[in-house]
PDB file of C-alpha atoms in Angstrom:
ATOM      1  CA  UNK A   1      10.488  -7.110  37.587  1.00 40.00           C
ATOM      2  CA  UNK A   2      14.361  -7.077  37.938  1.00 41.00           C
ATOM      3  CA  UNK A   3      17.131  -6.887  35.315  1.00 39.00           C
ATOM      4  CA  UNK A   4      18.716  -9.921  36.813  1.00 38.00           C
ATOM      5  CA  UNK A   5      15.986 -11.947  35.453  1.00 41.00           C
ATOM      6  CA  UNK A   6      15.931 -10.489  32.041  1.00 43.00           C
ATOM      7  CA  UNK A   7      17.527 -12.164  29.057  1.00 43.00           C
ATOM      8  CA  UNK A   8      21.109 -11.361  28.532  1.00 44.00           C
ATOM      9  CA  UNK A   9      20.628  -9.135  25.470  1.00 42.00           C
ATOM     10  CA  UNK A  10      18.351  -7.189  27.395  1.00 43.00           C
ATOM     11  CA  UNK A  11      20.692  -6.149  30.165  1.00 46.00           C
ATOM     12  CA  UNK A  12      23.454  -5.634  27.405  1.00 45.00           C
ATOM     13  CA  UNK A  13      21.364  -2.966  25.489  1.00 46.00           C
ATOM     14  CA  UNK A  14      20.011  -0.996  28.394  1.00 43.00           C
ATOM     15  CA  UNK A  15      23.576  -1.001  30.001  1.00 47.00           C
ATOM     16  CA  UNK A  16      24.640   0.808  26.843  1.00 48.00           C
ATOM     17  CA  UNK A  17      21.561   2.826  26.558  1.00 46.00           C
ATOM     18  CA  UNK A  18      22.163   4.125  30.145  1.00 50.00           C
ATOM     19  CA  UNK A  19      25.805   4.738  29.208  1.00 47.00           C
ATOM     20  CA  UNK A  20      24.873   6.737  26.073  1.00 44.00           C
ATOM     21  CA  UNK A  21      22.232   8.758  28.437  1.00 48.00           C
ATOM     22  CA  UNK A  22      24.808   9.630  30.539  1.00 44.00           C
ATOM     23  CA  UNK A  23      27.202  10.967  27.759  1.00 47.00           C
ATOM     24  CA  UNK A  24      24.608  12.813  25.601  1.00 46.00           C
ATOM     25  CA  UNK A  25      21.392  13.641  27.341  1.00 46.00           C
ATOM     26  CA  UNK A  26      22.696  15.532  30.310  1.00 45.00           C
ATOM     27  CA  UNK A  27      23.083  19.064  30.272  1.00 49.00           C
ATOM     28  CA  UNK A  28      26.769  20.263  29.205  1.00 49.00           C
ATOM     29  CA  UNK A  29      27.299  21.773  32.589  1.00 54.00           C
ATOM     30  CA  UNK A  30      30.222  21.220  34.991  1.00 56.00           C
ATOM     31  CA  UNK A  31      27.908  19.145  37.255  1.00 68.00           C
ATOM     32  CA  UNK A  32      27.296  16.797  34.097  1.00 67.00           C
ATOM     33  CA  UNK A  33      30.891  16.436  33.474  1.00 70.00           C
ATOM     34  CA  UNK A  34      31.672  15.794  36.726  1.00 79.00           C
ATOM     35  CA  UNK A  35      29.019  12.893  37.001  1.00 77.00           C
ATOM     36  CA  UNK A  36      30.304  11.666  33.526  1.00 73.00           C
ATOM     37  CA  UNK A  37      34.036  11.633  34.907  1.00 77.00           C
ATOM     38  CA  UNK A  38      32.677   9.964  38.110  1.00 81.00           C
ATOM     39  CA  UNK A  39      30.946   7.319  36.159  1.00 76.00           C
ATOM     40  CA  UNK A  40      34.093   6.672  34.233  1.00 76.00           C
ATOM     41  CA  UNK A  41      36.302   6.366  37.288  1.00 79.00           C
ATOM     42  CA  UNK A  42      33.735   3.890  38.844  1.00 80.00           C
ATOM     43  CA  UNK A  43      33.435   1.787  35.857  1.00 79.00           C
ATOM     44  CA  UNK A  44      36.609   2.161  33.604  1.00 79.00           C
ATOM     45  CA  UNK A  45      35.860  -1.049  31.671  1.00 77.00           C
ATOM     46  CA  UNK A  46      32.721   0.403  30.108  1.00 77.00           C
ATOM     47  CA  UNK A  47      34.623   3.473  28.627  1.00 76.00           C
ATOM     48  CA  UNK A  48      35.153   1.293  25.294  1.00 78.00           C
ATOM     49  CA  UNK A  49      31.471   0.707  25.239  1.00 74.00           C
ATOM     50  CA  UNK A  50      30.698   4.378  25.718  1.00 71.00           C
ATOM     51  CA  UNK A  51      33.217   5.388  22.982  1.00 77.00           C
ATOM     52  CA  UNK A  52      31.394   2.993  20.729  1.00 74.00           C
ATOM     53  CA  UNK A  53      27.945   4.499  21.432  1.00 68.00           C
ATOM     54  CA  UNK A  54      29.130   7.874  20.609  1.00 71.00           C
ATOM     55  CA  UNK A  55      30.257   6.570  17.496  1.00 72.00           C
ATOM     56  CA  UNK A  56      26.797   5.033  16.775  1.00 67.00           C
ATOM     57  CA  UNK A  57      25.172   8.518  17.854  1.00 64.00           C
ATOM     58  CA  UNK A  58      27.014  10.219  14.811  1.00 68.00           C
ATOM     59  CA  UNK A  59      26.519   7.483  12.574  1.00 65.00           C
ATOM     60  CA  UNK A  60      22.797   7.831  13.427  1.00 60.00           C
ATOM     61  CA  UNK A  61      22.800  11.052  11.797  1.00 65.00           C
ATOM     62  CA  UNK A  62      23.611   9.337   8.172  1.00 72.00           C
ATOM     63  CA  UNK A  63      20.129   9.102   6.681  1.00 74.00           C
ATOM     64  CA  UNK A  64      18.999   6.628   4.175  1.00 75.00           C
ATOM     65  CA  UNK A  65      18.595   7.588   0.510  1.00 84.00           C
ATOM     66  CA  UNK A  66      14.699   6.383   0.432  1.00 91.00           C
ATOM     67  CA  UNK A  67      12.703   9.471   1.130  1.00 94.00           C
ATOM     68  CA  UNK A  68      10.456   7.933   3.820  1.00 96.00           C
ATOM     69  CA  UNK A  69      12.999   6.023   5.433  1.00 95.00           C
ATOM     70  CA  UNK A  70      15.272   9.176   5.866  1.00 95.00           C
ATOM     71  CA  UNK A  71      12.235  11.100   7.441  1.00 96.00           C
ATOM     72  CA  UNK A  72      11.678   8.214   9.904  1.00 96.00           C
ATOM     73  CA  UNK A  73      15.364   7.860  10.856  1.00 94.00           C
ATOM     74  CA  UNK A  74      15.693  11.895  10.822  1.00 93.00           C
ATOM     75  CA  UNK A  75      12.668  12.382  13.322  1.00 95.00           C
ATOM     76  CA  UNK A  76      13.495   9.329  15.296  1.00 94.00           C
ATOM     77  CA  UNK A  77      16.694  11.132  16.538  1.00 90.00           C
ATOM     78  CA  UNK A  78      14.668  14.295  17.266  1.00 91.00           C
ATOM     79  CA  UNK A  79      11.477  12.716  19.232  1.00 93.00           C
ATOM     80  CA  UNK A  80      13.393  10.017  20.909  1.00 86.00           C
ATOM     81  CA  UNK A  81      17.368  10.666  21.090  1.00 68.00           C
ATOM     82  CA  UNK A  82      18.181   7.952  23.433  1.00 76.00           C
ATOM     83  CA  UNK A  83      16.438   5.139  21.783  1.00 83.00           C
ATOM     84  CA  UNK A  84      17.488   6.367  18.271  1.00 84.00           C
ATOM     85  CA  UNK A  85      21.045   5.005  18.671  1.00 83.00           C
ATOM     86  CA  UNK A  86      19.992   1.628  20.354  1.00 87.00           C
ATOM     87  CA  UNK A  87      17.502   1.111  17.454  1.00 90.00           C
ATOM     88  CA  UNK A  88      20.591   1.754  14.871  1.00 86.00           C
ATOM     89  CA  UNK A  89      22.277  -0.814  16.722  1.00 85.00           C
ATOM     90  CA  UNK A  90      19.661  -3.516  15.592  1.00 90.00           C
ATOM     91  CA  UNK A  91      20.275  -6.242  13.275  1.00 92.00           C
ATOM     92  CA  UNK A  92      19.039  -4.684   9.571  1.00 92.00           C
ATOM     93  CA  UNK A  93      16.050  -7.105   9.530  1.00 95.00           C
ATOM     94  CA  UNK A  94      14.656  -5.646  12.530  1.00 95.00           C
ATOM     95  CA  UNK A  95      15.709  -1.904  12.294  1.00 95.00           C
ATOM     96  CA  UNK A  96      13.267  -0.596  10.258  1.00 96.00           C
ATOM     97  CA  UNK A  97      10.153  -2.424  11.973  1.00 97.00           C
ATOM     98  CA  UNK A  98      11.286  -1.509  15.480  1.00 97.00           C
ATOM     99  CA  UNK A  99      11.977   2.245  13.870  1.00 96.00           C
ATOM    100  CA  UNK A 100       8.236   2.341  12.639  1.00 97.00           C
ATOM    101  CA  UNK A 101       7.016   0.771  15.818  1.00 97.00           C
ATOM    102  CA  UNK A 102       8.321   3.526  18.121  1.00 97.00           C
ATOM    103  CA  UNK A 103       7.321   6.222  15.792  1.00 97.00           C
ATOM    104  CA  UNK A 104       3.541   4.983  15.440  1.00 98.00           C
ATOM    105  CA  UNK A 105       3.547   4.632  19.311  1.00 97.00           C
ATOM    106  CA  UNK A 106       5.022   8.129  19.608  1.00 96.00           C
ATOM    107  CA  UNK A 107       2.377   9.433  17.288  1.00 97.00           C
ATOM    108  CA  UNK A 108      -0.311   7.955  19.267  1.00 97.00           C
ATOM    109  CA  UNK A 109       1.202   9.333  22.631  1.00 96.00           C
ATOM    110  CA  UNK A 110       1.261  12.778  21.094  1.00 97.00           C
ATOM    111  CA  UNK A 111      -2.477  12.448  20.618  1.00 97.00           C
ATOM    112  CA  UNK A 112      -2.924  11.201  24.149  1.00 96.00           C
ATOM    113  CA  UNK A 113      -0.708  14.315  25.551  1.00 94.00           C
ATOM    114  CA  UNK A 114      -2.459  16.962  23.471  1.00 94.00           C
ATOM    115  CA  UNK A 115      -4.628  18.798  26.011  1.00 93.00           C
ATOM    116  CA  UNK A 116      -6.068  21.106  23.001  1.00 94.00           C
ATOM    117  CA  UNK A 117      -8.043  17.971  21.779  1.00 95.00           C
ATOM    118  CA  UNK A 118     -11.308  17.543  23.302  1.00 95.00           C
ATOM    119  CA  UNK A 119     -12.505  14.156  25.050  1.00 95.00           C
ATOM    120  CA  UNK A 120     -14.944  13.782  22.808  1.00 95.00           C
ATOM    121  CA  UNK A 121     -12.700  13.937  19.925  1.00 96.00           C
ATOM    122  CA  UNK A 122      -9.722  12.239  21.502  1.00 97.00           C
ATOM    123  CA  UNK A 123     -11.296   9.187  22.735  1.00 97.00           C
ATOM    124  CA  UNK A 124     -12.584   7.747  19.495  1.00 97.00           C
ATOM    125  CA  UNK A 125      -9.210   8.781  17.716  1.00 97.00           C
ATOM    126  CA  UNK A 126      -7.307   6.808  20.333  1.00 97.00           C
ATOM    127  CA  UNK A 127      -9.558   3.905  19.701  1.00 97.00           C
ATOM    128  CA  UNK A 128      -9.249   3.988  16.020  1.00 97.00           C
ATOM    129  CA  UNK A 129      -5.277   5.227  15.771  1.00 97.00           C
ATOM    130  CA  UNK A 130      -4.479   1.551  14.746  1.00 97.00           C
ATOM    131  CA  UNK A 131      -6.312   2.086  11.379  1.00 97.00           C
ATOM    132  CA  UNK A 132      -3.982   5.050  10.510  1.00 97.00           C
ATOM    133  CA  UNK A 133      -1.108   2.731  10.226  1.00 97.00           C
ATOM    134  CA  UNK A 134      -2.377   2.114   6.537  1.00 97.00           C
ATOM    135  CA  UNK A 135      -3.771   5.548   5.718  1.00 97.00           C
ATOM    136  CA  UNK A 136      -1.468   7.294   3.610  1.00 96.00           C
ATOM    137  CA  UNK A 137      -3.802  10.245   3.770  1.00 97.00           C
ATOM    138  CA  UNK A 138      -3.609  10.739   7.455  1.00 97.00           C
ATOM    139  CA  UNK A 139      -2.217  13.853   8.896  1.00 96.00           C
ATOM    140  CA  UNK A 140      -3.075  15.606  12.101  1.00 95.00           C
ATOM    141  CA  UNK A 141      -2.639  19.038  13.711  1.00 94.00           C
ATOM    142  CA  UNK A 142      -1.489  18.179  17.191  1.00 94.00           C
ATOM    143  CA  UNK A 143       1.491  18.282  19.558  1.00 93.00           C
ATOM    144  CA  UNK A 144       4.440  20.812  19.716  1.00 92.00           C
ATOM    145  CA  UNK A 145       7.678  21.107  17.696  1.00 93.00           C
ATOM    146  CA  UNK A 146       9.140  17.814  16.210  1.00 94.00           C
ATOM    147  CA  UNK A 147       6.236  15.817  17.194  1.00 96.00           C
ATOM    148  CA  UNK A 148       4.004  18.284  15.366  1.00 96.00           C
ATOM    149  CA  UNK A 149       6.195  17.508  12.328  1.00 96.00           C
ATOM    150  CA  UNK A 150       5.762  13.976  12.886  1.00 97.00           C
ATOM    151  CA  UNK A 151       1.996  14.170  12.840  1.00 97.00           C
ATOM    152  CA  UNK A 152       2.037  16.474   9.612  1.00 97.00           C
ATOM    153  CA  UNK A 153       4.242  14.204   7.876  1.00 97.00           C
ATOM    154  CA  UNK A 154       2.831  10.970   9.061  1.00 98.00           C
ATOM    155  CA  UNK A 155       2.054   9.424   5.594  1.00 98.00           C
ATOM    156  CA  UNK A 156       6.035   8.815   5.192  1.00 98.00           C
ATOM    157  CA  UNK A 157       6.011   6.613   8.268  1.00 98.00           C
ATOM    158  CA  UNK A 158       2.975   4.870   6.894  1.00 98.00           C
ATOM    159  CA  UNK A 159       4.923   4.278   3.630  1.00 97.00           C
ATOM    160  CA  UNK A 160       7.542   2.539   5.528  1.00 98.00           C
ATOM    161  CA  UNK A 161       4.946   0.566   7.574  1.00 98.00           C
ATOM    162  CA  UNK A 162       3.378  -0.898   4.198  1.00 98.00           C
ATOM    163  CA  UNK A 163       6.788  -1.790   3.196  1.00 97.00           C
ATOM    164  CA  UNK A 164       7.491  -4.155   6.229  1.00 97.00           C
ATOM    165  CA  UNK A 165       6.843  -7.826   6.286  1.00 97.00           C
ATOM    166  CA  UNK A 166       3.270  -8.831   7.189  1.00 97.00           C
ATOM    167  CA  UNK A 167       4.447 -10.245  10.510  1.00 97.00           C
ATOM    168  CA  UNK A 168       5.828  -6.900  11.401  1.00 97.00           C
ATOM    169  CA  UNK A 169       2.837  -5.150  10.300  1.00 98.00           C
ATOM    170  CA  UNK A 170       0.461  -7.187  12.238  1.00 97.00           C
ATOM    171  CA  UNK A 171       2.276  -6.992  15.465  1.00 97.00           C
ATOM    172  CA  UNK A 172       2.574  -3.020  15.378  1.00 98.00           C
ATOM    173  CA  UNK A 173      -1.048  -2.688  14.427  1.00 98.00           C
ATOM    174  CA  UNK A 174      -1.957  -5.022  17.072  1.00 98.00           C
ATOM    175  CA  UNK A 175       0.061  -3.362  19.968  1.00 98.00           C
ATOM    176  CA  UNK A 176      -1.067   0.130  18.765  1.00 98.00           C
ATOM    177  CA  UNK A 177      -4.674  -0.956  18.821  1.00 98.00           C
ATOM    178  CA  UNK A 178      -4.543  -2.381  22.442  1.00 98.00           C
ATOM    179  CA  UNK A 179      -2.574   0.649  23.546  1.00 97.00           C
ATOM    180  CA  UNK A 180      -5.011   3.177  22.068  1.00 98.00           C
ATOM    181  CA  UNK A 181      -7.765   1.373  23.731  1.00 97.00           C
ATOM    182  CA  UNK A 182      -5.804   1.666  26.903  1.00 97.00           C
ATOM    183  CA  UNK A 183      -5.078   5.130  26.568  1.00 97.00           C
ATOM    184  CA  UNK A 184      -8.731   5.932  25.894  1.00 97.00           C
ATOM    185  CA  UNK A 185     -10.220   4.058  28.754  1.00 96.00           C
ATOM    186  CA  UNK A 186      -8.142   6.365  31.207  1.00 96.00           C
ATOM    187  CA  UNK A 187      -8.808   9.909  29.533  1.00 95.00           C
ATOM    188  CA  UNK A 188     -11.974  10.522  31.171  1.00 94.00           C
ATOM    189  CA  UNK A 189     -10.688   9.319  34.604  1.00 92.00           C
ATOM    190  CA  UNK A 190      -7.928   9.751  37.196  1.00 90.00           C
ATOM    191  CA  UNK A 191      -5.446   6.981  38.242  1.00 91.00           C
ATOM    192  CA  UNK A 192      -6.178   6.464  42.043  1.00 93.00           C
ATOM    193  CA  UNK A 193      -5.276   3.161  43.063  1.00 95.00           C
ATOM    194  CA  UNK A 194      -2.146   1.081  42.759  1.00 95.00           C
ATOM    195  CA  UNK A 195      -3.937  -1.333  40.638  1.00 95.00           C
ATOM    196  CA  UNK A 196      -4.923   1.445  38.222  1.00 95.00           C
ATOM    197  CA  UNK A 197      -1.476   2.619  38.265  1.00 94.00           C
ATOM    198  CA  UNK A 198      -0.174  -0.860  37.129  1.00 95.00           C
ATOM    199  CA  UNK A 199      -2.854  -0.978  34.513  1.00 96.00           C
ATOM    200  CA  UNK A 200      -1.991   2.121  32.908  1.00 95.00           C
ATOM    201  CA  UNK A 201       1.812   1.195  32.755  1.00 95.00           C
ATOM    202  CA  UNK A 202       0.855  -1.862  31.283  1.00 96.00           C
ATOM    203  CA  UNK A 203      -1.004  -0.011  28.248  1.00 96.00           C
ATOM    204  CA  UNK A 204       1.379   2.486  27.944  1.00 95.00           C
ATOM    205  CA  UNK A 205       4.879   0.659  28.631  1.00 95.00           C
ATOM    206  CA  UNK A 206       4.152  -2.982  29.130  1.00 96.00           C
ATOM    207  CA  UNK A 207       2.629  -3.509  25.726  1.00 97.00           C
ATOM    208  CA  UNK A 208       5.844  -1.873  24.187  1.00 96.00           C
ATOM    209  CA  UNK A 209       7.840  -4.787  25.774  1.00 95.00           C
ATOM    210  CA  UNK A 210       5.478  -7.633  24.465  1.00 96.00           C
ATOM    211  CA  UNK A 211       5.308  -6.034  20.900  1.00 96.00           C
ATOM    212  CA  UNK A 212       9.393  -5.953  20.843  1.00 95.00           C
ATOM    213  CA  UNK A 213       9.343  -9.439  21.976  1.00 95.00           C
ATOM    214  CA  UNK A 214       6.856 -10.523  19.261  1.00 95.00           C
ATOM    215  CA  UNK A 215       9.070  -8.587  16.563  1.00 96.00           C
ATOM    216  CA  UNK A 216      12.150 -10.391  17.739  1.00 95.00           C
ATOM    217  CA  UNK A 217      10.016 -13.643  17.476  1.00 94.00           C
ATOM    218  CA  UNK A 218       8.869 -12.922  14.061  1.00 95.00           C
ATOM    219  CA  UNK A 219      12.277 -11.587  12.638  1.00 95.00           C
ATOM    220  CA  UNK A 220      13.424 -15.458  13.589  1.00 92.00           C
ATOM    221  CA  UNK A 221      16.589 -13.777  14.962  1.00 92.00           C
ATOM    222  CA  UNK A 222      15.132 -15.073  18.272  1.00 90.00           C
ATOM    223  CA  UNK A 223      13.394 -18.216  19.035  1.00 88.00           C
ATOM    224  CA  UNK A 224       9.687 -18.763  18.968  1.00 87.00           C
ATOM    225  CA  UNK A 225       9.482 -18.891  22.727  1.00 88.00           C
ATOM    226  CA  UNK A 226       9.769 -14.836  22.644  1.00 87.00           C
ATOM    227  CA  UNK A 227       6.003 -14.931  21.829  1.00 88.00           C
ATOM    228  CA  UNK A 228       5.383 -16.502  25.123  1.00 89.00           C
ATOM    229  CA  UNK A 229       7.340 -13.966  27.327  1.00 90.00           C
ATOM    230  CA  UNK A 230       4.453 -11.486  27.808  1.00 92.00           C
ATOM    231  CA  UNK A 231       4.684 -11.599  31.574  1.00 93.00           C
ATOM    232  CA  UNK A 232       8.385 -10.695  31.635  1.00 94.00           C
ATOM    233  CA  UNK A 233       8.139  -8.150  28.613  1.00 94.00           C
ATOM    234  CA  UNK A 234       5.358  -6.467  30.349  1.00 94.00           C
ATOM    235  CA  UNK A 235       7.293  -6.268  33.647  1.00 94.00           C
ATOM    236  CA  UNK A 236      10.092  -4.642  31.640  1.00 93.00           C
ATOM    237  CA  UNK A 237       8.174  -1.944  30.254  1.00 93.00           C
ATOM    238  CA  UNK A 238       6.449  -1.206  33.527  1.00 95.00           C
ATOM    239  CA  UNK A 239       9.549  -1.230  35.143  1.00 93.00           C
ATOM    240  CA  UNK A 240      11.056   1.356  32.575  1.00 91.00           C
ATOM    241  CA  UNK A 241       7.956   3.501  32.786  1.00 92.00           C
ATOM    242  CA  UNK A 242       7.931   3.649  36.524  1.00 93.00           C
ATOM    243  CA  UNK A 243      11.501   4.544  36.924  1.00 92.00           C
ATOM    244  CA  UNK A 244      10.838   7.427  34.354  1.00 87.00           C
ATOM    245  CA  UNK A 245       7.895   8.619  36.443  1.00 88.00           C
ATOM    246  CA  UNK A 246       9.956   8.622  39.628  1.00 90.00           C
ATOM    247  CA  UNK A 247      12.608  10.537  37.887  1.00 84.00           C
ATOM    248  CA  UNK A 248      10.453  13.083  36.653  1.00 81.00           C
ATOM    249  CA  UNK A 249       8.256  13.556  40.017  1.00 75.00           C
TER     250      UNK A 249
END
């Protein structure tokens, strides 16, 4: 996968996301300040975009009046940071759907990452987690910090999910099902080969790209051809996942 081959809107949003990460996520040390200044010096034409993203970050702290929506956007900032601002930039037609999509998958990921959950409990939970999208009674004690709060107040995410258009609900539930099954497949085994590595990255990130493209198509803000971009969407997701893995290694 290569950014040059991606649709223009993807290039635009990810360029802004990278700028935002540089400005807000790095530790506020002299080294980070030097990095920021060097980036601005090297790309002065992007200073305006950087300042607009800073303004958007402040705006993201203003929560909707609806209790469930307010929870979703509040927890989004604390469990995603970088993606929260980008999601706020989306068209109102898509914004809530993508916010819920992120939180549902973040909750699924929290279950996968919790090493205190025994395999005999975790595997069936991952396989059936998509069913929790419509379960207003579901809560779970797992994860740490803000992830624990997300799981404890998951019914508020369900409330917003059920308020979405049926087309959005179907996309989110389908991707959650496929991702959960993929995660469950790898719980009892190690990733050894490159093929297994690619397959795992498809499950945990490539499917995110596919889901986003399907949401874009369902919104009718993009053409129906977005439903047929699985290969490109999968490649974009895997590319970003592998970049994160290399960065964290």
